[in-house]
């Protein structure tokens, strides 16, 4: 087992998670078994209840863990399936240690950050890496933060325990261009590395975010002051078109070779062809389409991260460039549907709460009536059902009991087992469930399989009482859960593509393995755009 720890310096938002993911991708291209995980210094115990405004999307794993969106990057760039063991917050560490103390496990000893908290962290490093060749652990936050200190101290100890040759440190830093001086500055990086060394960590590789070439002089300077080999000073420019160029950019500077040498890894030569093909498809599309995403957190960069990425993957599958048009659902309520005109596809992602619901229903109606490809994810599926019940079945009051508990026609409602739940967090239908696809359905054709597994994160469900009427009117059931019979997929009959899924397909799409329904949705959008020209 070998370990790589990824830390960040100077500022946040340097793309540390993407760097970790890209290095994982490169090591997989050399035939190694890789897993990537994230340690976050915040005190929240459950990232599932954190605001999208502060934290972007909640990324759900197969086992139902609600995690940071960086785990999405890790799963998209590598083939490893992650579990709740691969995401750890300070809050979880402290909770475990305090529970142990309450149980008397520490036999009345004084409980301290060193060794109790740090031991807990080290144990999680060991657990996270079982059965693989290389474990990459990203530490959230920025070097110098008070919150991050116990993690960094644990890493120092870990290297001491495991041995220098099994542990590599990679530090992501910023080399900013200062306009007034007309030059790039290395001082912030020097100081951030000095901070790490104060703790007893010497980085082996420096990944420098910069908006222009750093040049030989700066490379030498960074090498000298930060005590890192000149080859190990990696220039990380902003990628021109797509994040999927990052593995290629890092491979050009032979970062994989540096890691392999440093850790003494036995592996195959690099085969980067799959990433070249992904980038080629992105840079040389054969067609262009415009897809609208109708949501309520539309102004946030990261709230629908996996959805946006999966649309891009659907484009890769069809050699199509997809322009994503972000539509604020509330605008549709106040300004009408002008924003939806000319779109080749419309997608309604997941969500909670009342705001923008009517706007999303307007979008679904527009797509159904105009035969525009429509794809509803989780809440988006529920919207599909509500819209159909209202305007096709004529059930004017049809709603989800989430938004109107008193509705006469609760076409979406709470499962019996959920009705008593009062506390927030961890109370949903979460994680991977089987879904049996209906023979002859669009979904069955897209997946090419009878049984699929998809990830869930919701409380409310399709109400089976309305099933016979909805199906008779043309809202077909495309898939159900084989154990509970719950409806997981709805498909509008006599429509090019109007599919709603109760799960979150966006958590299982990868650039080299686009999700079948995202591929089918973009394909339908391409066909629509060809029809209209
Ligand atoms: N709010 C809906 C529910 O709880 C949908 C959730 C979602 O889209 N993730 O069922």
PDB file of C-alpha atoms and ligand atoms in Angstrom, residues 349-353 377-380 382 400 402-403 412-414 428 456-461 502-504, ligand 1:
ATOM      1  CA  UNK A 349     -32.782  18.337 -11.638  1.00  0.00           C
ATOM      2  CA  UNK A 350     -33.431  17.249  -8.046  1.00  0.00           C
ATOM      3  CA  UNK A 351     -34.431  19.623  -5.295  1.00  0.00           C
ATOM      4  CA  UNK A 352     -36.243  20.264  -2.050  1.00  0.00           C
ATOM      5  CA  UNK A 353     -38.698  22.910  -0.924  1.00  0.00           C
ATOM      6  CA  UNK A 377     -34.189  13.766 -12.145  1.00  0.00           C
ATOM      7  CA  UNK A 378     -35.641  12.884  -8.737  1.00  0.00           C
ATOM      8  CA  UNK A 379     -37.740  15.993  -8.012  1.00  0.00           C
ATOM      9  CA  UNK A 380     -37.788  16.381 -11.801  1.00  0.00           C
ATOM     10  CA  UNK A 382     -42.079  14.033  -9.472  1.00  0.00           C
ATOM     11  CA  UNK A 400     -46.778  16.331  -3.996  1.00  0.00           C
ATOM     12  CA  UNK A 402     -44.195  17.913   0.185  1.00  0.00           C
ATOM     13  CA  UNK A 403     -45.548  21.143  -1.308  1.00  0.00           C
ATOM     14  CA  UNK A 412     -46.506  12.131  -5.027  1.00  0.00           C
ATOM     15  CA  UNK A 413     -46.610  11.324  -1.335  1.00  0.00           C
ATOM     16  CA  UNK A 414     -44.638  10.113   1.654  1.00  0.00           C
ATOM     17  CA  UNK A 428     -34.184   9.706   3.425  1.00  0.00           C
ATOM     18  CA  UNK A 456     -31.384   7.643  -4.396  1.00  0.00           C
ATOM     19  CA  UNK A 457     -31.766  10.649  -2.113  1.00  0.00           C
ATOM     20  CA  UNK A 458     -35.372  11.564  -1.460  1.00  0.00           C
ATOM     21  CA  UNK A 459     -38.298  11.139   0.905  1.00  0.00           C
ATOM     22  CA  UNK A 460     -41.327  11.306  -1.372  1.00  0.00           C
ATOM     23  CA  UNK A 461     -42.546   8.671  -3.835  1.00  0.00           C
ATOM     24  CA  UNK A 502     -36.848   8.917  -9.135  1.00  0.00           C
ATOM     25  CA  UNK A 503     -33.122   8.339  -8.635  1.00  0.00           C
ATOM     26  CA  UNK A 504     -29.999  10.404  -9.345  1.00  0.00           C
TER      27      UNK A 504
HETATM   28  N1  LIG B   1     -37.915  16.736  -2.503  1.00  0.00           N
HETATM   29  C1  LIG B   1     -38.133  15.474  -3.129  1.00  0.00           C
HETATM   30  C2  LIG B   1     -38.191  14.333  -2.135  1.00  0.00           C
HETATM   31  O1  LIG B   1     -37.756  14.468  -1.031  1.00  0.00           O
HETATM   32  C3  LIG B   1     -37.075  15.204  -4.186  1.00  0.00           C
HETATM   33  C4  LIG B   1     -35.700  15.073  -3.635  1.00  0.00           C
HETATM   34  C5  LIG B   1     -34.629  15.174  -4.683  1.00  0.00           C
HETATM   35  O2  LIG B   1     -34.843  15.647  -5.770  1.00  0.00           O
HETATM   36  N2  LIG B   1     -33.437  14.748  -4.336  1.00  0.00           N
HETATM   37  O3  LIG B   1     -38.686  13.272  -2.452  1.00  0.00           O
END
